[in-house]
Coordinates of C-alpha atoms in Angstrom, one line a residue:
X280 CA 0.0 0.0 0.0
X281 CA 0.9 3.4 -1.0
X282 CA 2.6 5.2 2.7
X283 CA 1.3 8.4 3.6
X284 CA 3.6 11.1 2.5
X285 CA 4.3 14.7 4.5
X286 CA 4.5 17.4 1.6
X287 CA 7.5 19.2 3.2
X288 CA 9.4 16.1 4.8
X289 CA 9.1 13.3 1.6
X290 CA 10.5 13.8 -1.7
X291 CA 7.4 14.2 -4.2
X292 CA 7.1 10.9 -6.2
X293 CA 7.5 12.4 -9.1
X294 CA 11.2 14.6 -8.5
X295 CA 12.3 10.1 -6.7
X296 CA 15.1 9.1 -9.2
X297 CA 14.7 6.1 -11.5
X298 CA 16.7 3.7 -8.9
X299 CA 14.6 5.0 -5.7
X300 CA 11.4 4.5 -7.8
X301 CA 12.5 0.8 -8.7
X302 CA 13.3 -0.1 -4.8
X303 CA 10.0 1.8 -4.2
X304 CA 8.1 -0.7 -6.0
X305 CA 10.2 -3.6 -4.9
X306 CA 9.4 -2.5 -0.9
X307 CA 5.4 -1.7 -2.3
X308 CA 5.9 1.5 -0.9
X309 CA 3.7 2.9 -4.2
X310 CA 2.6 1.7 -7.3
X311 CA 3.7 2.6 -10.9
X312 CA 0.1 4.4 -11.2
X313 CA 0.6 6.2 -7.9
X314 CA 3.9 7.7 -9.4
X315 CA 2.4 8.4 -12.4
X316 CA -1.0 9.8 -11.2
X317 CA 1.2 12.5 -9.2
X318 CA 3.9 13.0 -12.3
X319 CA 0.5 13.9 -14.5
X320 CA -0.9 16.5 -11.5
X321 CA 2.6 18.0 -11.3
X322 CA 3.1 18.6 -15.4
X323 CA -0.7 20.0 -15.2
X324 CA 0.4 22.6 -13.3
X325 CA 4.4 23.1 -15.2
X326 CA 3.3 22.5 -18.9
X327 CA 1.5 25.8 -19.5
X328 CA 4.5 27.2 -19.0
X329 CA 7.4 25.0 -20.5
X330 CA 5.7 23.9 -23.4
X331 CA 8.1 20.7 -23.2
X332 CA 6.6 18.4 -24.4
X333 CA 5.0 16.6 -28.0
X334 CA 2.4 14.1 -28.2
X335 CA 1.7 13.7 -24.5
X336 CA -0.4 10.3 -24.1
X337 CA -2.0 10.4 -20.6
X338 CA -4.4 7.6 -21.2
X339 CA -1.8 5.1 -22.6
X340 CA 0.5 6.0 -20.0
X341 CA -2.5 4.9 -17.7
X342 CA -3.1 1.8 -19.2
X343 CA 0.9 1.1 -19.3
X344 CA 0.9 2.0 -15.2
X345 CA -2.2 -0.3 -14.9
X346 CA -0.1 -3.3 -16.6
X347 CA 3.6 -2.2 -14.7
X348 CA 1.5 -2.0 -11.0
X349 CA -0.2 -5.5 -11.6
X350 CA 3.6 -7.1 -12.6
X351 CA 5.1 -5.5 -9.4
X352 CA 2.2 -6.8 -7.6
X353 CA 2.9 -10.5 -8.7
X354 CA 6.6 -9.9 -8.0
X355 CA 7.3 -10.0 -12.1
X356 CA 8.6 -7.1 -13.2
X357 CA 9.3 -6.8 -16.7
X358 CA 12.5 -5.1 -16.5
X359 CA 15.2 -2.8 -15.4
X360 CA 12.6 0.1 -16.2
X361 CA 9.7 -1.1 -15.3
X362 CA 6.8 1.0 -13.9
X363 CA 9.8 4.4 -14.2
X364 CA 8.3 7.3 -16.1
X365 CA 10.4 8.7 -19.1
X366 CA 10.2 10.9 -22.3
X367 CA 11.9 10.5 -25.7
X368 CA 12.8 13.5 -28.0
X369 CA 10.8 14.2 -31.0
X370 CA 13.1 12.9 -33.6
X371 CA 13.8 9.4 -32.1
X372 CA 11.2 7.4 -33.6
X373 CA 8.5 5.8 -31.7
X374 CA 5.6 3.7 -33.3
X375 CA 2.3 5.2 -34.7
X376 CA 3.5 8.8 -33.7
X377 CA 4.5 11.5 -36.3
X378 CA 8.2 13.0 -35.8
X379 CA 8.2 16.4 -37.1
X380 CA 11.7 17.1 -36.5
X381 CA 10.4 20.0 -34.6
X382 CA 10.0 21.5 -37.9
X383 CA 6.4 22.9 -40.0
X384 CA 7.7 21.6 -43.1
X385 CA 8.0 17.9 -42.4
X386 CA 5.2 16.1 -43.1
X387 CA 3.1 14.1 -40.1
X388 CA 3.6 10.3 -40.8
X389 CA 3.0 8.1 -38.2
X390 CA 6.5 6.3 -37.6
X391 CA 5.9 2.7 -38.0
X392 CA 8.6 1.1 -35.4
X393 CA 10.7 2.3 -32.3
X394 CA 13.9 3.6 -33.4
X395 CA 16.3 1.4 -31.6
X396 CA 16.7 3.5 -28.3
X397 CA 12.8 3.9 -27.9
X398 CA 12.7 0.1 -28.4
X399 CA 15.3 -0.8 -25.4
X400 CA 13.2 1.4 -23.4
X401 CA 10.1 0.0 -23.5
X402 CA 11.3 -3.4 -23.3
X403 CA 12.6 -2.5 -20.3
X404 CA 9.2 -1.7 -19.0
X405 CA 10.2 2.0 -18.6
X406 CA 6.3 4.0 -19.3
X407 CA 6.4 6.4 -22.8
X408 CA 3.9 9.4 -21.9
X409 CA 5.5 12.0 -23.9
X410 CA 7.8 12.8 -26.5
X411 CA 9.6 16.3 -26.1
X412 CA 10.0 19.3 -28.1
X413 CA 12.9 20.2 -30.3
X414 CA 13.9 23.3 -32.6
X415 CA 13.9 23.0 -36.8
X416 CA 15.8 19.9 -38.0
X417 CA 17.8 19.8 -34.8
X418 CA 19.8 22.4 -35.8
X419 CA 19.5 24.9 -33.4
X420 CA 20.4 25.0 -29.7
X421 CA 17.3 26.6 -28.7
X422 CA 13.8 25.7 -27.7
X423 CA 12.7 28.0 -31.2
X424 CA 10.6 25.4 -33.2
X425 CA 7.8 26.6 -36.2
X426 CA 6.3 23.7 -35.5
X427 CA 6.4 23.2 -31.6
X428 CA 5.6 26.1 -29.0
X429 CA 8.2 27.9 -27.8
X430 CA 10.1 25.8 -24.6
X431 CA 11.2 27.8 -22.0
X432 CA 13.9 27.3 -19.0
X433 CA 12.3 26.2 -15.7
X434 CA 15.0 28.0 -13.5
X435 CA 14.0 31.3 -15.4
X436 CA 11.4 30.9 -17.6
X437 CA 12.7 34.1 -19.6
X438 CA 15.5 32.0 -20.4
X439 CA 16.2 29.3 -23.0
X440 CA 16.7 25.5 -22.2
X441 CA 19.5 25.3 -25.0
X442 CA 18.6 22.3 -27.5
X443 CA 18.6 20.8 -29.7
X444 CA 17.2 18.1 -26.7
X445 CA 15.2 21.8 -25.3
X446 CA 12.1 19.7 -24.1
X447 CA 14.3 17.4 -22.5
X448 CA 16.1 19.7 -20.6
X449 CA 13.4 21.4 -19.4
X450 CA 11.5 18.0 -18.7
X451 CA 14.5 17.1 -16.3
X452 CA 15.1 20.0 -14.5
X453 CA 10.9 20.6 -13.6
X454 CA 10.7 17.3 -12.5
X455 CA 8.3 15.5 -15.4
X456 CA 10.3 12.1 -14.0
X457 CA 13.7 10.8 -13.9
X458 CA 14.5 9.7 -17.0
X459 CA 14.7 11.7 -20.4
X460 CA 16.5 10.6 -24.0
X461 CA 17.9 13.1 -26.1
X462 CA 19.9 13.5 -29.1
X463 CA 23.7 15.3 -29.9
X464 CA 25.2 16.0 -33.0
X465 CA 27.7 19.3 -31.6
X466 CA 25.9 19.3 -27.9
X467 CA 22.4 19.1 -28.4
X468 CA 22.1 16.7 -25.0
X469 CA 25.5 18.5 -23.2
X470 CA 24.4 22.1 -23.5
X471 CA 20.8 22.2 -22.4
X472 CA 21.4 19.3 -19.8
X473 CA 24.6 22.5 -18.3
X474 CA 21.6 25.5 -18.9
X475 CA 19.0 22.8 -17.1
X476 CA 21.4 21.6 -14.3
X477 CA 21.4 17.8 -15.1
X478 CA 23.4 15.3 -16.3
X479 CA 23.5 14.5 -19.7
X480 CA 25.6 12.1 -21.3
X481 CA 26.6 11.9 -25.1
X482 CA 28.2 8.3 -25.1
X483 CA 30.8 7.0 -26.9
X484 CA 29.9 7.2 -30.9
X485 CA 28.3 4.5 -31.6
X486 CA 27.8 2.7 -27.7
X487 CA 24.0 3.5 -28.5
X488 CA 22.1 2.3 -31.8
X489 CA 20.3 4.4 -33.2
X490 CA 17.8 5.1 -36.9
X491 CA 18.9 6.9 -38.8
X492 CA 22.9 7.2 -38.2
X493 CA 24.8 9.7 -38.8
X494 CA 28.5 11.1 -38.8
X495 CA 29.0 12.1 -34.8
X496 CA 25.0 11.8 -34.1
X497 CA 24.1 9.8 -30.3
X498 CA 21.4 9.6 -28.3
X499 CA 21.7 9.8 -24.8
X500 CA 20.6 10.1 -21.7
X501 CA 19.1 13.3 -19.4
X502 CA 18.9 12.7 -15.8
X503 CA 18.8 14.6 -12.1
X504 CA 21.6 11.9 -11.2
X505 CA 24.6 10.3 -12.2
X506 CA 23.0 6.6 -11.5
X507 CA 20.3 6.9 -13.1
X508 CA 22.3 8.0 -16.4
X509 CA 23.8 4.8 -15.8
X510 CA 20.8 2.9 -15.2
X511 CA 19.3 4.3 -18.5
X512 CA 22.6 3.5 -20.2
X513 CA 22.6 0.1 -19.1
X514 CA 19.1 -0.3 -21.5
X515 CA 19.8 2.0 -24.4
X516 CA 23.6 0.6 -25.3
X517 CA 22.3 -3.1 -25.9
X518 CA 23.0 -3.8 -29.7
X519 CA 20.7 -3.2 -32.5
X520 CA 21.3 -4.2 -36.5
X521 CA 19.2 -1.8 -37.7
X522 CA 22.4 1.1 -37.0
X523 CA 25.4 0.0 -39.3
X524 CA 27.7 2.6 -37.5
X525 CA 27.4 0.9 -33.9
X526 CA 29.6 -0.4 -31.6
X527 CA 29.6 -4.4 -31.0
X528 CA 27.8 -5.6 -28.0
X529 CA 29.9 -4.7 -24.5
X530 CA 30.1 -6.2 -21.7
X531 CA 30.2 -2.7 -19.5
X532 CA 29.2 -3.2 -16.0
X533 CA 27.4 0.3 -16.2
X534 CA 26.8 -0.3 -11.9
X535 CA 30.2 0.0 -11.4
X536 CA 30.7 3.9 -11.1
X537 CA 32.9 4.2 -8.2
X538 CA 36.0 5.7 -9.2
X539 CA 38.9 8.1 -7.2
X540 CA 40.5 10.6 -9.3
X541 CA 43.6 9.6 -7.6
X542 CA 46.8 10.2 -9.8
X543 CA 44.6 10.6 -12.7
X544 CA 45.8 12.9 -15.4
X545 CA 43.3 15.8 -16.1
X546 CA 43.3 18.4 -18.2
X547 CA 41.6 21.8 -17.6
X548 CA 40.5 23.5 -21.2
X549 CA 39.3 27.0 -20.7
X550 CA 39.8 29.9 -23.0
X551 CA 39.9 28.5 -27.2
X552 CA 41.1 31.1 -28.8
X553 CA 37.5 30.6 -31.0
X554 CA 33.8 31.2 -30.7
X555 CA 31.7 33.1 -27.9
X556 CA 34.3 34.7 -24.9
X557 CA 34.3 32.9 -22.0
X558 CA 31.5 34.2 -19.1
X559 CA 33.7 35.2 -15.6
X560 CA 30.6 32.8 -13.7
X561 CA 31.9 30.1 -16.3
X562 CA 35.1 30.2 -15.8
X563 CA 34.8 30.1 -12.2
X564 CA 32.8 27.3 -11.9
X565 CA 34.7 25.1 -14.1
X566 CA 38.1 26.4 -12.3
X567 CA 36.5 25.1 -9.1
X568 CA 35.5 22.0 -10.7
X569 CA 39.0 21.1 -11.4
X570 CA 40.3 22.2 -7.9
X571 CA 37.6 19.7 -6.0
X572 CA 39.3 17.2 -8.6
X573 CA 42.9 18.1 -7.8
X574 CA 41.8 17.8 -3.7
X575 CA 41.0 14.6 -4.5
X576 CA 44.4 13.4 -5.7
X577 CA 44.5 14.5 -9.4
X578 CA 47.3 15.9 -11.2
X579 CA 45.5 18.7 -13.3
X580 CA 46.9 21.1 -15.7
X581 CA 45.6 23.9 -17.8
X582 CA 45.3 22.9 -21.6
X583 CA 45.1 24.6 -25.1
X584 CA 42.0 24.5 -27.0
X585 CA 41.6 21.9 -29.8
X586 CA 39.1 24.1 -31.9
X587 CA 40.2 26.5 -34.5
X588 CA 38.6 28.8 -36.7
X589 CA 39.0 27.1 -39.5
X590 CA 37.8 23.7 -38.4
X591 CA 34.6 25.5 -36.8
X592 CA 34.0 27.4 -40.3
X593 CA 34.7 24.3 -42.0
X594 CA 31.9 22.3 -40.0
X595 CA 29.0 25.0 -40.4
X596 CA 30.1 24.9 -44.2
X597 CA 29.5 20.9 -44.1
X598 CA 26.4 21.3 -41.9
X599 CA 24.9 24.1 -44.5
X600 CA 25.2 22.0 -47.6
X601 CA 23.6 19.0 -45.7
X602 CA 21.1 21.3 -44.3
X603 CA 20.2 23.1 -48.2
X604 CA 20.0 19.2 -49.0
X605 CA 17.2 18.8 -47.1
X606 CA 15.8 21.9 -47.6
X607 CA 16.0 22.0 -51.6
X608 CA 13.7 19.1 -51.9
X609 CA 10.7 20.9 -50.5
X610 CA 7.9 23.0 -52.3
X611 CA 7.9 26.2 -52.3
X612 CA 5.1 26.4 -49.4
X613 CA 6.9 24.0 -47.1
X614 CA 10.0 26.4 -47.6
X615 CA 8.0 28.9 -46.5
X616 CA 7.1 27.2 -43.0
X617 CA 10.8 26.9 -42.1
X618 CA 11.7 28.6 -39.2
X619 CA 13.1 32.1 -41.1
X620 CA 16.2 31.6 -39.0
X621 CA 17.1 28.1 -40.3
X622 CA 16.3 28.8 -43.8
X623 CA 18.5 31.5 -43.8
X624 CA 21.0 29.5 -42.9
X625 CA 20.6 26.7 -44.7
X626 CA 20.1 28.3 -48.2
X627 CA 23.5 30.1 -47.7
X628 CA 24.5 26.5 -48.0
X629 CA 23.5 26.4 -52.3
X630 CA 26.4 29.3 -52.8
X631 CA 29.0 26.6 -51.5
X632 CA 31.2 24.7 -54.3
X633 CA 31.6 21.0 -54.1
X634 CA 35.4 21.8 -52.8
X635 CA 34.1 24.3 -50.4
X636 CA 31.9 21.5 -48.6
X637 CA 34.5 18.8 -48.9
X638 CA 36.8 21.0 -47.1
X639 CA 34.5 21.1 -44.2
X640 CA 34.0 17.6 -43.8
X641 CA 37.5 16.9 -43.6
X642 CA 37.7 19.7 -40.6
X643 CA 36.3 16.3 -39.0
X644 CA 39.2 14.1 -39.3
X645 CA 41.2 17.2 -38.5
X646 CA 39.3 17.4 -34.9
X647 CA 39.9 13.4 -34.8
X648 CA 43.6 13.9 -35.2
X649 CA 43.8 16.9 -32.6
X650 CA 41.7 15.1 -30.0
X651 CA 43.6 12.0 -30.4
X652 CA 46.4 14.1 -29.8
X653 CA 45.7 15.4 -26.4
X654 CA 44.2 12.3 -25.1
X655 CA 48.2 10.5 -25.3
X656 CA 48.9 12.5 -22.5
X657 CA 45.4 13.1 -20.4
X658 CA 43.0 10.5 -18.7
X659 CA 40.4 12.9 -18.2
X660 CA 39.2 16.4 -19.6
X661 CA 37.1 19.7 -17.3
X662 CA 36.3 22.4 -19.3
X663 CA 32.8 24.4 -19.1
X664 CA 29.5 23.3 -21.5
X665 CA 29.2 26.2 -23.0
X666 CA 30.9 29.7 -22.5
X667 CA 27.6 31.7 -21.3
X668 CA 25.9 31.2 -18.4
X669 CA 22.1 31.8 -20.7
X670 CA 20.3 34.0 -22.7
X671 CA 17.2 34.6 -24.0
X672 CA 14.0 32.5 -24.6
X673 CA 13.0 33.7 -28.0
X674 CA 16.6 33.7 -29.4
X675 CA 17.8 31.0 -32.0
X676 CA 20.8 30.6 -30.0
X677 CA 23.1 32.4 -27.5
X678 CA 24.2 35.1 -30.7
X679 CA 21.3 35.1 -32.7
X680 CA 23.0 35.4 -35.9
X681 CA 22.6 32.5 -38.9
X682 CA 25.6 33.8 -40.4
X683 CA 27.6 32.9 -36.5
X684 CA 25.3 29.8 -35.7
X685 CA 28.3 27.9 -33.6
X686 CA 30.1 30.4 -31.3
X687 CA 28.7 28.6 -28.5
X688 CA 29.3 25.0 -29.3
X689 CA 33.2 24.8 -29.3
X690 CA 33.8 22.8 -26.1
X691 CA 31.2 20.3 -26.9
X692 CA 31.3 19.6 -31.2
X693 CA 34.8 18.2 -31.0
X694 CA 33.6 15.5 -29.1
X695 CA 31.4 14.1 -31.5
X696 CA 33.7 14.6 -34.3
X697 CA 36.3 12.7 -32.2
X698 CA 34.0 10.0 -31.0
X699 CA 34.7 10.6 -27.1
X700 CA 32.3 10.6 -24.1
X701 CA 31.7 13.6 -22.9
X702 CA 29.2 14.2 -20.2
X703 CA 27.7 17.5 -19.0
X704 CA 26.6 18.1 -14.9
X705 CA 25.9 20.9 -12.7
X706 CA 28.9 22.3 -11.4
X707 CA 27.4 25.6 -9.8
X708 CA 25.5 28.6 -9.9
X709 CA 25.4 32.4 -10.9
X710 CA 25.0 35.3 -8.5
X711 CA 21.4 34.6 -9.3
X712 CA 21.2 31.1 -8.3
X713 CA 20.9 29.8 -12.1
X714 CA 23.0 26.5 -12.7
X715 CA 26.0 26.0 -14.6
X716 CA 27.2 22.9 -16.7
X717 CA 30.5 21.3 -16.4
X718 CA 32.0 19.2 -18.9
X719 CA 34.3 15.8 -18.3
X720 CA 35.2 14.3 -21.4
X721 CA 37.2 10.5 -21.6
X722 CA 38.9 8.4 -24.1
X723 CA 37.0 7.3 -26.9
X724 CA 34.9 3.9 -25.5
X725 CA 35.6 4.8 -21.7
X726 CA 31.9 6.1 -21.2
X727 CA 32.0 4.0 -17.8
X728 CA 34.9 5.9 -16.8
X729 CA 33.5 9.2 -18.0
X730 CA 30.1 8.3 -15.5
X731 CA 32.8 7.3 -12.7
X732 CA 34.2 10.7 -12.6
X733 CA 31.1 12.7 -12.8
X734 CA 29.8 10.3 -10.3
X735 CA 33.0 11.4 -7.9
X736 CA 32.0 15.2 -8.7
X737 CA 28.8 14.8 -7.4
X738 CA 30.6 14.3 -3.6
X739 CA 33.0 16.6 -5.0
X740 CA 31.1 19.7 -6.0
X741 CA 29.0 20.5 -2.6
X742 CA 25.5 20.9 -1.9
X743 CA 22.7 21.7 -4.7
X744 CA 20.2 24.3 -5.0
X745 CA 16.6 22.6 -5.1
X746 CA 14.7 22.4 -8.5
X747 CA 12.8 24.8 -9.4
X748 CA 8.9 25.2 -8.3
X749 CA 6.4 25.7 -10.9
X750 CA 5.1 29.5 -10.4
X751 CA 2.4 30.1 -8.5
X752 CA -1.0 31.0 -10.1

C-alpha cells in the first residue's frame, strides 16, 4: 500500500530518481500508477509554461501503469525500467506517432517502429507518456521550433533551455520524471542538460544504436543523477542491427561507477582562442570544478583549446550543404514554413562549391587527429559546456546570428567529431542562483569511466540548490 507522504518532509514521487522508484516498488511503498497519477498533477500545473513536451499520451501512459502496478504486484517485473516514467525526444522514432523534426515543413507520418533506443526502453518496462519538443531539423540550440511552441527554462522561464534536446532539458530540470532521451550531434544533450542543471551524457559514438545514423549523431541520456544515467545507459547501449555505425555488444558493468580521481591525469581546457568569450561565472565554476578534482588526488593542468577557426567554419560549411539538402527538396510552401532563421541558414549552403563543402568535412578528421592528440597525455578532460551562463527564450541561439550559428558549441562539437564521451553536470551557480554545466570528457569507449568521474564530482562539488517550483498562479 501506498505510505502516507508529508508534503515538506518526503520527496514528491514524481522529482524520486529512477533507482529509488525501482526499490519503491520492490518494498510496495507505491505503485507505478501512484507515481504516475502524481507525475501527470505536477506537469498539469508546469506545462502551460514549459511547453516541453509533444504528443503527451495520458491515457496510454495509464493503461501502461495499470499493466507495470499488476507485474510489481505479482513480484514479475518486466525489466530494469519497469513502472519508471520517461520521455523521448521528437526525432527518435516511436511507433504510430509522427516525428516532425520539430520543424512545419516535415510532413506528419505516423512512424511505423521504435527507433532502436525507444525500443530498449520499452522493453525494459520503462512507461512512454511523452515525447519532447525540439527546434527545426535539430539544428538549433534553442527551444525556437515553427512547428512546436516555444520551450522555455524552468529556473528562469525568460531563459532558454538550449537544445537541440530543449524539451528534454526542461523535462529534467521541472521534475516530469527521472528519465529523459535526447539527441547530440555538436551538444544538443550537453548544453541544455549544463543550462538545465542535469546530467547529460553523449556516449561513446556509436555505444548507442540508433535510426537513422549519422556522422558524430548519439542519443543519450538526461537525468537529475549520475546513477540513473547509468541505469538508463545500461538499456539503451544493448545492440541493434538496424544502425550500421554501432559499436559491438559490450560487456560494461554500467553499476560500477565508483572511481577516485587519484593520480589521474586531467586536463583543464578553458579559453579556445574561438567562438563566444568565455562568461567570468563560467570560468569560475569550471576552475573550481577542477580544484575539487585536484583535492581529490589529481594531477591537473591547464590545456590549449583543440578548436580552431577554421575547423569551426569548415563544419558549419559541411552542416549548410547537408542542411540546403534537405531543404532544396521541399515546395515552395513547405520552404516557407521553415523557421526564417534556419532557412537563412541553410540556403547560404547552395552558394558553397563542391570543394568548399568537402573542405568542411575533412575539418572532422582534422578534430579526430587533434583530439587524439591530447588524449596521449590526459586520462580525463574539465572544461565548461558552453561559455555563457544563458540567454534569451526567444533567441535561435546564444548570438542570434545565422551567419555565427556555432560560437557557442566549441567545447562540446569536438567530441562528436572525435567520438569521445563527454558528459555534461551541474557544477554551480550564478549570482542569481541559475545553474551552470561542467564538462568531463574521456577516451573514446571509456563512457563507464567518463560516469565514474562525474559520479565522484557529485561528492565533489557540494550541496545543490533545489529544482525549481512551478510558479504560483
Amino acid at each position: 500500500m501506498h505510505k502516507p507522504r508529508t508534503e515538506e518532509a518526503v520527496t514528491s514521487l514524481h522529482d524520486l530518481s529512477a533507482v529509488d522508484l525501482i526499490a519503491g516498488y520492490r518494498a510496495k511503498q507505491f505503485s507505478p500508477s501512484e507515481v504516475l497519477e502524481d507525475l501527470l498533477a505536477h506537469v498539469a500545473v508546469w506545462e502551460p509554461q514549459l511547453k516541453a513536451l509533444y504528443a503527451f499520451d495520458p491515457d496510454g501512459a495509464r493503461a501502461a501503469a495499470k499493466a507495470s502496478t499488476a507485474r510489481w504486484s505479482g513480484g514479475e517485473p518486466s525489466g530494469p525500467l519497469d513502472g519508471v516514467p520517461v520521455t523521448i525526444k521528437d526525432n527518435i522514432a516511436t511507433k504510430g506517432t509522427p516525428v516532425p523534426l520539430g520543424a512545419a515543413s516535415v510532413k506528419l507520418v505516423p512512424a511505423e517502429k521504435d527507433a532502436p533506443p525507444a525500443a530498449r526502453l520499452r522493453e525494459a518496462g520503462a512507461i512512454l507518456f511523452a515525447k519532447t519538443t525540439m527546434p527545426d531539423y535539430g539544428m538549433l540550440s534553442s527551444g525556437l521550433s515553427s512547428f512546436h511552441a516555444l520551450a522555455r527554462n524552468p529556473w528562469d522561464l525568460t531563459k532558454n533551455p538550449g537544445g537541440s534536446s530543449a524539451g528534454a532539458g526542461a523535462a529534467g530540470a521541472a521534475g516530469y520524471g527521472p528519465l529523459h532521451l535526447g539527441t547530440d550531434i555538436g551538444g544538443s544533450i550537453r548544453l541544455p542538460a549544463g543550462w538545465c542543471g542535469l546530467v547529460g551524457l553523449k556516449p561513446s559514438f556509436g555505444r548507442v544504436p540508433i535510426d537513422p545514423p549519422y556522422v558524430g549523431r548519439v542519443a543519450g541520456p538526461m537525468t537529475r543523477t549520475v546513477d540513473d544515467c547509468a541505469l538508463m545507459m545500461s538499456v539503451i547501449a544493448k545492440p541493434d542491427r538496424r544502425d550500421g555505425m554501432s559499436l559491438p555488444a559490450d560487456t560494461i558493468n554500467w553499476k560500477a561507477l565508483e572511481k577516485s580521481p587519484r593520480k589521474l591525469r586531467i586536463g583543464l581546457m578553458l579559453d579556445l582562442g574561438v567562438g563566444q568569450p568565455l562568461e567570468k561565472p563560467v570560468r569560475e565554476v569550471a576552475v573550481k570544478a577542477a580544484k575539487a578534482f585536484e583535492s581529490a588526488g589529481a594531477v591537473v593542468t591547464e590545456v590549449d583549446g583543440i578548436l580552431t577557426r577554421e575547423m569551426l567554419d569548415g563544419l558549419d560549411n559541411f552542416w549548410r550543404a547537408r542542411m540546403w539538402d534537405d531543404l532544396s527538396k521541399l515546395t515552395p510552401d513547405e520552404q516557407a514554413k521553415v523557421l526564417p532563421y534556419i532557412f537563412k541558414w541553410g540556403e547560404s549552403g547552395a552558394k558553397l562549391s563542391g570543394v568548399d563543402v568537402i573542405r568542411g568535412f575533412n575539418q572532422t578528421m582534422a578534430i579526430r587527429a587533434a583530439a587524439k592528440t591530447l588524449f596521449c597525455e590526459l586520462d580525463y578532460l574539465i572544461s565548461p559546456t558552453a561559455p555563457n551562463v544563458n540567454y534569451p527564450a526567444e533567441f535561435a541561439s546564444p548570438v542570434n546570428d545565422p551567419m555565427k550559428p556555432f560560437e557557442h558549441i566549441c567545447y562540446t562539437v569536438p567530441w562528436n567529431m572525435s567520438e569521445n564521451p563527454a558528459i555534461a553536470i551541474n557544477g554551480g551557480y550564478d549570482a542569481k542562483g541559475f545553474p551552470i554545466g561542467v564538462q568531463i570528457v574521456g577516451r573514446r569507449f571509456d563512457d563507464i569511466g567518463v560516469l565514474g568521474m562525474a559520479k565522484a564530482f557529485e561528492s565533489l562539488r557540494g550541496p545543490q540548490r533545489p529544482w525549481p517550483s512551478p510558479p504560483k498562479k
